[in-house]
Coordinates of C-alpha atoms in Angstrom, one line a residue:
X1 CA 89.3 109.5 88.6
X2 CA 91.2 108.7 85.7
X3 CA 92.3 105.5 84.1
X4 CA 95.0 103.3 85.0
X5 CA 98.0 102.8 82.3
X6 CA 99.2 100.6 80.2
X7 CA 98.5 97.5 81.8
X8 CA 95.9 95.7 79.6
X9 CA 93.6 92.9 81.8
X10 CA 93.8 90.9 78.8
X11 CA 98.1 90.7 78.3
X12 CA 100.3 88.7 80.9
X13 CA 100.8 90.6 83.9
X14 CA 104.3 92.3 84.9
X15 CA 106.9 90.6 86.8
X16 CA 107.7 93.1 89.4
X17 CA 111.1 93.2 88.3
X18 CA 109.5 95.5 85.2
X19 CA 107.0 98.5 87.9
X20 CA 109.1 98.7 90.6
X21 CA 110.4 102.4 91.0
X22 CA 113.3 104.1 90.6
X23 CA 114.1 104.9 93.9
X24 CA 118.2 104.7 94.8
X25 CA 120.5 105.4 92.4
X26 CA 122.6 102.1 91.2
X27 CA 125.8 103.4 92.3
X28 CA 125.2 103.2 96.2
X29 CA 125.3 100.1 98.7
X30 CA 123.6 100.6 101.6
X31 CA 122.3 98.0 104.8
X32 CA 119.4 99.1 106.9
X33 CA 119.2 96.9 109.5
X34 CA 115.7 96.7 110.5
X35 CA 113.9 96.7 114.6
X36 CA 110.4 96.0 115.9
X37 CA 110.6 99.8 117.2
X38 CA 109.8 103.5 114.8
X39 CA 112.8 104.0 115.4
X40 CA 115.0 104.4 111.9
X41 CA 117.5 101.5 111.9
X42 CA 121.5 102.7 111.0
X43 CA 122.8 102.6 107.7
X44 CA 126.5 101.7 106.7
X45 CA 128.5 100.6 103.6
X46 CA 128.9 97.6 103.0
X47 CA 131.4 95.3 100.8
X48 CA 130.2 93.8 98.1
X49 CA 131.8 90.0 98.7
X50 CA 128.7 89.6 101.8
X51 CA 127.4 86.2 102.0
X52 CA 124.3 85.3 99.9
X53 CA 120.9 86.2 101.2
X54 CA 119.4 82.7 99.5
X55 CA 119.3 81.1 103.5
X56 CA 116.7 83.8 104.9
X57 CA 113.3 83.1 104.5
X58 CA 110.3 82.8 107.3
X59 CA 109.1 78.8 107.2
X60 CA 111.6 76.7 108.9
X61 CA 112.3 73.2 107.8
X62 CA 109.8 72.0 110.8
X63 CA 107.4 74.6 109.3
X64 CA 107.7 73.9 105.4
X65 CA 108.6 69.7 106.3
X66 CA 111.2 70.2 103.4
X67 CA 114.7 70.8 103.9
X68 CA 117.0 73.4 104.0
X69 CA 118.8 71.7 101.3
X70 CA 116.1 72.0 98.3
X71 CA 118.5 74.4 96.1
X72 CA 122.0 73.9 97.3
X73 CA 122.4 71.2 94.4
X74 CA 121.0 73.0 91.8
X75 CA 122.7 76.3 89.9
X76 CA 121.5 79.3 90.5
X77 CA 120.6 81.2 87.1
X78 CA 118.2 77.3 86.4
X79 CA 116.8 77.8 89.4
X80 CA 115.5 81.8 89.6
X81 CA 114.8 81.4 85.8
X82 CA 112.1 78.9 86.8
X83 CA 110.9 81.0 89.6
X84 CA 110.3 83.7 87.2
X85 CA 108.6 81.8 84.8
X86 CA 106.2 80.4 87.9
X87 CA 102.2 81.3 86.8
X88 CA 100.5 83.6 89.6
X89 CA 97.2 82.7 87.7
X90 CA 97.1 79.0 88.7
X91 CA 95.0 77.3 91.1
X92 CA 94.4 77.6 95.1
X93 CA 96.4 75.1 96.9
X94 CA 99.4 75.5 93.9
X95 CA 99.4 79.5 94.9
X96 CA 99.9 78.8 99.0
X97 CA 102.9 75.7 97.7
X98 CA 104.9 78.4 95.6
X99 CA 104.5 80.9 98.5
X100 CA 105.7 78.2 101.0
X101 CA 108.6 77.7 98.1
X102 CA 109.6 81.1 98.9
X103 CA 109.0 81.8 102.1
X104 CA 111.2 78.5 103.0
X105 CA 114.8 78.4 105.1
X106 CA 117.1 77.3 102.7
X107 CA 120.4 77.0 102.3
X108 CA 121.9 78.7 99.1
X109 CA 122.8 76.9 95.3
X110 CA 125.5 75.5 95.0
X111 CA 127.2 78.5 92.7
X112 CA 125.7 81.7 94.7
X113 CA 126.5 84.9 94.0
X114 CA 127.5 87.6 96.7
X115 CA 124.2 89.6 94.7
X116 CA 121.6 86.7 96.1
X117 CA 120.1 86.9 92.6
X118 CA 117.6 83.5 93.7
X119 CA 116.4 85.8 96.7
X120 CA 115.4 88.1 94.5
X121 CA 113.5 86.0 92.5
X122 CA 111.9 85.5 95.5
X123 CA 110.9 88.4 96.1
X124 CA 109.2 89.7 93.3
X125 CA 107.4 86.3 92.9
X126 CA 106.1 87.1 96.2
X127 CA 105.3 90.8 95.0
X128 CA 103.8 89.1 91.8
X129 CA 101.5 87.3 94.4
X130 CA 100.5 90.1 95.4
X131 CA 102.4 88.9 99.2
X132 CA 103.1 92.4 100.1
X133 CA 103.5 91.9 104.1
X134 CA 105.4 88.6 103.9
X135 CA 107.8 90.3 100.9
X136 CA 108.7 92.9 103.7
X137 CA 109.3 91.0 106.0
X138 CA 111.7 88.6 104.2
X139 CA 113.1 91.5 102.9
X140 CA 113.9 93.0 106.5
X141 CA 115.3 90.3 107.8
X142 CA 117.8 90.0 105.4
X143 CA 118.3 93.6 105.3
X144 CA 118.0 95.3 102.4
X145 CA 121.3 97.2 101.9
X146 CA 121.5 96.8 98.4
X147 CA 120.6 98.8 95.7
X148 CA 118.2 95.8 94.4
X149 CA 116.7 95.1 97.5
X150 CA 116.3 98.7 98.9
X151 CA 114.1 99.2 96.0
X152 CA 111.5 96.3 96.4
X153 CA 111.7 97.5 100.1
X154 CA 110.5 101.2 100.0
X155 CA 107.6 99.8 97.3
X156 CA 106.1 97.0 98.9
X157 CA 106.3 99.9 102.7
X158 CA 104.6 102.8 100.0
X159 CA 101.8 100.0 98.6
X160 CA 101.3 99.6 102.2
X161 CA 101.4 102.5 103.7
X162 CA 104.1 101.7 105.9
X163 CA 106.9 104.1 103.7
X164 CA 107.8 106.7 106.6
X165 CA 110.2 103.8 108.1
X166 CA 111.6 104.1 104.9
X167 CA 111.8 107.4 104.0
X168 CA 113.2 107.8 107.2
X169 CA 116.5 106.0 106.2
X170 CA 116.7 108.0 103.2
X171 CA 117.1 111.3 105.3
X172 CA 119.2 109.8 108.3
X173 CA 121.7 108.4 106.2
X174 CA 124.3 109.9 103.3
X175 CA 125.5 106.1 102.1
X176 CA 121.7 105.5 100.7
X177 CA 121.7 107.9 97.4
X178 CA 118.0 108.1 96.6
X179 CA 116.7 109.2 93.1
X180 CA 115.2 112.9 92.8
X181 CA 111.4 112.2 92.7
X182 CA 112.2 109.7 95.7
X183 CA 113.9 112.1 97.6
X184 CA 111.5 115.1 97.2
X185 CA 108.8 111.8 97.9
X186 CA 110.5 111.8 100.8
X187 CA 112.1 114.8 101.9
X188 CA 107.9 116.0 102.5
X189 CA 106.1 113.3 103.7
X190 CA 109.5 114.5 106.3
X191 CA 107.6 117.0 106.3
X192 CA 110.7 119.3 105.1
X193 CA 108.1 121.2 102.4
X194 CA 110.4 124.0 101.5
X195 CA 113.4 121.3 101.5
X196 CA 111.9 119.1 99.2
X197 CA 110.7 122.6 96.8
X198 CA 114.0 123.3 96.4
X199 CA 115.2 119.6 95.1
X200 CA 113.1 120.2 92.7
X201 CA 113.2 123.8 91.4
X202 CA 117.3 122.9 91.2
X203 CA 117.3 119.8 89.7
X204 CA 114.6 121.2 87.4
X205 CA 117.9 123.9 86.2
X206 CA 120.4 121.2 85.6
X207 CA 118.0 119.2 83.8
X208 CA 118.0 116.3 86.0
X209 CA 114.1 115.7 86.2
X210 CA 112.2 115.1 83.2
X211 CA 109.2 116.6 82.2
X212 CA 106.9 114.6 83.1
X213 CA 108.2 113.8 86.5
X214 CA 108.2 118.1 87.0
X215 CA 104.6 118.0 86.1
X216 CA 103.6 115.6 88.4
X217 CA 106.7 116.6 91.3
X218 CA 104.8 120.4 90.9
X219 CA 100.9 119.6 91.4
X220 CA 102.4 116.8 94.2
X221 CA 104.0 119.9 96.2
X222 CA 101.7 122.2 95.1
X223 CA 97.7 120.7 94.2
X224 CA 96.3 124.5 94.7
X225 CA 98.4 125.9 92.0
X226 CA 96.9 123.8 89.8
X227 CA 92.8 123.7 90.5
X228 CA 91.4 124.3 87.7
X229 CA 94.1 122.8 85.3
X230 CA 93.3 119.3 83.3
X231 CA 94.2 116.5 85.3
X232 CA 97.8 114.5 84.8
X233 CA 97.6 112.0 81.0
X234 CA 98.0 108.5 83.2
X235 CA 101.5 107.4 82.6
X236 CA 103.0 105.3 80.4
X237 CA 104.6 102.9 82.8
X238 CA 103.3 103.0 87.0
X239 CA 105.6 102.3 89.9
X240 CA 104.1 102.5 93.8
X241 CA 106.0 105.7 93.6
X242 CA 104.5 107.4 90.7
X243 CA 100.7 105.6 91.9
X244 CA 101.4 107.5 95.7
X245 CA 101.3 110.7 93.8
X246 CA 98.9 110.5 92.0
X247 CA 96.7 109.4 94.3
X248 CA 98.1 112.6 96.6
X249 CA 97.2 114.4 94.0
X250 CA 93.5 114.1 94.0
X251 CA 94.0 111.9 90.3
X252 CA 94.0 108.6 92.0
X253 CA 94.8 106.0 89.0
X254 CA 92.2 102.2 89.3
X255 CA 94.3 99.2 90.5
X256 CA 92.4 96.8 88.8
X257 CA 94.6 98.0 85.1
X258 CA 97.9 97.9 87.6
X259 CA 99.8 94.6 88.7
X260 CA 98.2 92.7 91.9
X261 CA 100.3 94.1 94.5
X262 CA 98.2 97.5 93.9
X263 CA 95.3 96.4 94.6
X264 CA 96.8 96.2 99.0
X265 CA 96.0 100.2 98.4
X266 CA 92.9 100.0 97.9
X267 CA 91.9 98.8 101.1
X268 CA 93.1 101.4 103.2
X269 CA 90.1 103.4 105.4
X270 CA 90.1 106.6 103.3
X271 CA 89.2 104.1 99.5
X272 CA 85.3 104.1 99.3
X273 CA 83.4 100.4 100.3
X274 CA 83.3 99.7 96.4
X275 CA 87.4 99.7 95.3
X276 CA 87.8 97.9 99.2
X277 CA 85.5 95.3 97.9
X278 CA 87.4 94.9 94.5
X279 CA 90.4 94.9 95.9
X280 CA 89.5 92.4 98.8
X281 CA 88.4 89.4 95.8
X282 CA 90.9 90.3 93.8
X283 CA 93.5 89.6 96.2
X284 CA 92.4 86.7 98.0
X285 CA 90.9 84.7 94.9
X286 CA 95.4 84.7 95.2
X287 CA 95.8 84.3 97.7
X288 CA 97.4 87.1 99.5
X289 CA 94.9 88.5 102.1
X290 CA 93.4 86.1 104.4
X291 CA 89.8 85.2 104.4
X292 CA 89.2 86.6 107.9
X293 CA 89.9 90.3 105.8
X294 CA 88.2 89.2 102.5
X295 CA 85.0 88.7 105.6
X296 CA 85.2 92.0 106.9
X297 CA 84.9 94.0 103.5
X298 CA 82.3 91.6 102.8
X299 CA 80.3 92.4 106.2
X300 CA 81.5 96.0 106.5
X301 CA 78.2 97.4 105.8
X302 CA 75.1 97.5 104.0
X303 CA 75.4 97.5 99.8
X304 CA 74.3 100.8 98.3
X305 CA 73.2 100.0 95.1
X306 CA 73.1 96.6 93.7
X307 CA 75.3 94.6 90.6
X308 CA 78.4 93.5 90.8
X309 CA 80.2 93.2 94.0
X310 CA 77.2 94.5 95.5
X311 CA 75.2 91.6 95.4
X312 CA 77.7 89.3 96.2
X313 CA 78.3 91.1 99.4
X314 CA 74.3 91.3 100.4
X315 CA 74.3 87.2 99.4
X316 CA 77.6 86.8 102.0
X317 CA 75.4 89.2 104.4
X318 CA 72.4 87.0 104.5
X319 CA 73.8 84.0 104.3
X320 CA 76.3 84.7 107.3
X321 CA 73.2 86.1 109.1
X322 CA 71.6 83.1 108.3
X323 CA 74.1 80.4 109.6
X324 CA 75.3 82.9 112.5
X325 CA 71.4 82.2 113.5
X326 CA 72.4 78.4 113.3
X327 CA 69.0 78.2 111.1
X328 CA 69.1 75.4 108.8
X329 CA 66.1 76.5 106.6
X330 CA 67.7 80.4 106.5
X331 CA 70.9 78.8 105.2
X332 CA 69.6 76.6 102.1
X333 CA 67.5 80.3 100.9
X334 CA 71.3 81.8 101.3
X335 CA 73.2 79.6 101.2
X336 CA 73.6 78.7 96.9
X337 CA 73.1 82.4 96.0
X338 CA 76.2 82.8 98.0
X339 CA 77.8 80.3 96.0
X340 CA 77.2 82.0 93.1
X341 CA 78.5 84.8 93.8
X342 CA 81.7 83.5 95.3
X343 CA 82.1 80.9 92.2
X344 CA 81.8 84.6 90.2
X345 CA 84.2 86.3 92.1
X346 CA 87.2 82.9 92.3
X347 CA 87.0 83.3 95.8
X348 CA 85.9 79.5 96.6
X349 CA 88.0 78.3 98.8
X350 CA 88.2 81.6 101.3
X351 CA 84.2 81.2 101.4
X352 CA 85.2 77.6 102.2
X353 CA 87.6 77.9 104.8
X354 CA 85.3 80.7 106.9
X355 CA 82.4 78.4 106.0
X356 CA 83.0 74.5 105.3
X357 CA 82.6 73.4 109.2
X358 CA 80.0 75.2 110.4
X359 CA 77.9 73.8 107.3
X360 CA 78.5 70.5 108.6
X361 CA 76.6 70.7 111.5
X362 CA 73.6 71.5 109.6
X363 CA 70.5 69.7 108.3
X364 CA 70.8 70.3 104.6
X365 CA 69.1 69.2 101.4
X366 CA 69.1 69.4 98.3
X367 CA 71.6 71.8 96.8
X368 CA 72.6 73.6 100.4
X369 CA 73.7 70.0 101.2
X370 CA 75.6 69.5 97.6
X371 CA 77.4 73.0 98.3
X372 CA 78.6 72.8 102.0
X373 CA 80.0 68.7 100.4
X374 CA 82.0 70.9 98.1
X375 CA 83.3 73.4 100.6
X376 CA 84.6 70.7 102.8
X377 CA 86.5 69.3 100.3
X378 CA 88.2 72.6 99.3
X379 CA 88.9 73.4 103.2
X380 CA 91.2 71.9 105.2
X381 CA 89.1 70.0 106.7
X382 CA 88.3 68.1 103.1
X383 CA 89.1 64.5 104.4
X384 CA 86.9 64.2 107.5
X385 CA 84.3 66.2 104.9
X386 CA 85.3 63.1 102.6
X387 CA 84.5 60.4 105.9
X388 CA 81.5 61.8 106.5
X389 CA 79.5 61.2 103.7
X390 CA 80.8 58.3 102.9
X391 CA 79.2 57.3 106.0
X392 CA 75.8 59.4 105.2
X393 CA 75.6 57.9 102.1
X394 CA 74.3 61.0 100.8
X395 CA 74.6 60.4 97.1
X396 CA 77.6 62.9 96.4
X397 CA 80.4 62.0 93.9
X398 CA 82.0 58.9 95.1
X399 CA 85.2 60.0 93.1
X400 CA 85.2 63.3 94.8
X401 CA 85.9 60.8 98.3
X402 CA 87.9 59.0 97.4
X403 CA 90.2 61.7 96.1
X404 CA 89.9 63.1 99.7
X405 CA 90.4 59.9 101.6
X406 CA 93.6 60.2 99.1
X407 CA 92.8 56.5 97.5
X408 CA 90.9 57.0 93.9
X409 CA 91.8 53.9 92.8
X410 CA 89.0 52.2 94.4
X411 CA 86.4 54.1 91.9
X412 CA 85.8 52.8 88.6
X413 CA 86.0 56.2 86.2
X414 CA 85.8 57.3 82.6
X415 CA 86.6 61.1 82.6
X416 CA 90.5 62.0 81.1
X417 CA 90.2 64.1 84.0
X418 CA 89.8 62.1 86.5
X419 CA 91.7 59.4 84.9
X420 CA 94.6 61.7 84.8
X421 CA 93.7 62.0 88.9
X422 CA 92.7 58.3 89.8
X423 CA 96.8 57.5 87.8
X424 CA 98.5 59.8 90.3
X425 CA 97.1 58.4 93.5
X426 CA 97.4 55.0 92.0
X427 CA 101.1 54.8 91.7
X428 CA 101.9 56.3 88.8
X429 CA 105.2 57.2 88.8
X430 CA 107.5 60.6 88.1
X431 CA 109.2 61.0 84.7
X432 CA 112.1 59.4 84.7
X433 CA 113.4 63.3 84.0
X434 CA 112.4 64.7 87.8
X435 CA 112.9 61.7 89.4
X436 CA 116.6 61.7 88.3
X437 CA 116.0 65.3 89.5
X438 CA 114.9 64.3 93.4
X439 CA 117.3 61.4 93.2
X440 CA 120.6 64.4 92.3
X441 CA 119.2 66.0 95.6
X442 CA 117.7 69.1 92.9
X443 CA 114.1 68.4 95.4
X444 CA 113.3 72.2 94.7
X445 CA 113.9 72.1 91.1
X446 CA 112.2 69.8 90.6
X447 CA 109.3 70.8 92.5
X448 CA 109.1 74.3 90.7
X449 CA 109.1 72.3 87.7
X450 CA 106.9 70.4 88.8
X451 CA 104.2 73.1 89.8
X452 CA 104.9 74.1 86.2
X453 CA 103.7 70.8 84.4
X454 CA 100.7 70.8 86.5
X455 CA 99.4 74.7 85.3
X456 CA 100.0 73.8 82.1
X457 CA 98.0 70.1 82.8
X458 CA 95.1 71.2 84.4
X459 CA 94.1 73.5 81.5
X460 CA 95.1 70.8 78.5
X461 CA 97.4 68.0 78.8
X462 CA 96.3 66.0 81.9
X463 CA 99.4 63.7 81.5
X464 CA 101.4 66.6 83.0
X465 CA 99.6 66.8 85.8
X466 CA 99.1 63.3 86.6
X467 CA 102.8 63.6 86.3
X468 CA 103.4 66.8 88.9
X469 CA 100.7 65.0 91.5
X470 CA 102.9 61.9 91.4
X471 CA 106.4 63.8 92.0
X472 CA 104.8 65.9 94.9
X473 CA 103.3 62.4 96.3
X474 CA 106.8 60.8 96.4
X475 CA 108.4 63.1 98.3
X476 CA 105.4 63.7 100.4
X477 CA 103.5 66.4 99.7
X478 CA 100.4 64.5 99.8
X479 CA 98.5 67.3 100.9
X480 CA 99.4 69.7 99.0
X481 CA 98.6 67.0 96.0
X482 CA 94.8 66.3 97.4
X483 CA 93.9 69.8 98.2
X484 CA 95.4 70.7 93.8
X485 CA 93.2 67.4 92.6
X486 CA 90.1 68.9 94.1
X487 CA 89.9 71.5 93.5
X488 CA 91.1 71.1 89.5
X489 CA 87.5 68.9 89.5
X490 CA 85.3 71.7 91.9
X491 CA 86.3 75.1 90.8
X492 CA 85.2 76.2 87.4
X493 CA 89.2 77.1 85.8
X494 CA 88.8 76.7 82.5
X495 CA 91.2 78.5 80.8

């Protein structure tokens, strides 16, 4: 296996706008209404004065709890810049809420243009979060009728293995103008290898394909010609299209060094289990796959070795079997090991969603009892767990119990973190600037700024955390505020 390319793990992660494939020519406009059938959607040229895509969303107001007007009083450029600046590496509660904002049905900014800049920023943030299927669904609901949207639709499809529909659109509709690498890839995917080879040879002579593209495409179309040759150097810039072609020629690129969205490619059945496990952990850490999907990979088979992800899978399997048997003694032996494994992978919240409820029903003691308590506070039923813990008087942290119940002011505290959180739940007002934004009807803008403040504050200035949580509570986002506060105290997310 060749090494990954130019994305060092220590560097700031690339935004989707930096790694999208150049799949279609910028001079064309297309429309691809998508249906739930296997047939290819029709594509037609559309005028440039089309309505904004911004109102399109997957989550209506009665699901999000947010009014449709969250964006309507803010200017488009400000919102786009705020969305692009939001961090992907943050606490799970804030990742979840950022996804909700990106998927919400909402009216467009007052000055929204026909290019749908905010809609594109929302799609890109979903791609950055690894939320490929929601991003695909959002694009398809809006109709990918621009070059910018089609590029994102094409690349999400490449990474989820659903590119045949997009290739069918390229084949059947002359108004789509794919770049030559994309055209050749799709011709081959559609089974027309002769046309793909002719397209490559013609445009190689015309100089329309770079030397690197030519080498990769030639191997993609006829890998047997290059048997015994040394592998290609990893590309300086990896797009989903180059990624898939490297995979097809037997020279796959390591996804751990690539943006998060690429990890979805390692979840396919053709990938080795170790790579599946590592990709599943990475995606679950960011909320990009469900806890049930993570468990499916952890328990798929017996670990073949020891160390790292093998040990984590083994720990989860032993604990899962003990819990399924409702064997409290076995759970007390296996839970600490499994919890340590989840802390290493930073997947404590998915683990809590899977197992916390069942743990509350067992008579646990010592370390296992405390872990079960923490897992319960990281689960959706955190308040019920806190109430039960208070009634049982088991000596657990009283501030965590009070925080989960929404009344942390009832407990005396001394640490800077606890004081800051207590203030947010004890009537501290949001900053004047935040209150002004809400008063002006710029709720979405205020929430984006609150997210950024929290993410900056929880690794340093806790006053920003107080301000962010106070703002969220003032607009009815009590659950988001409590979950974020509990995660801040329970999870070790120091920079």
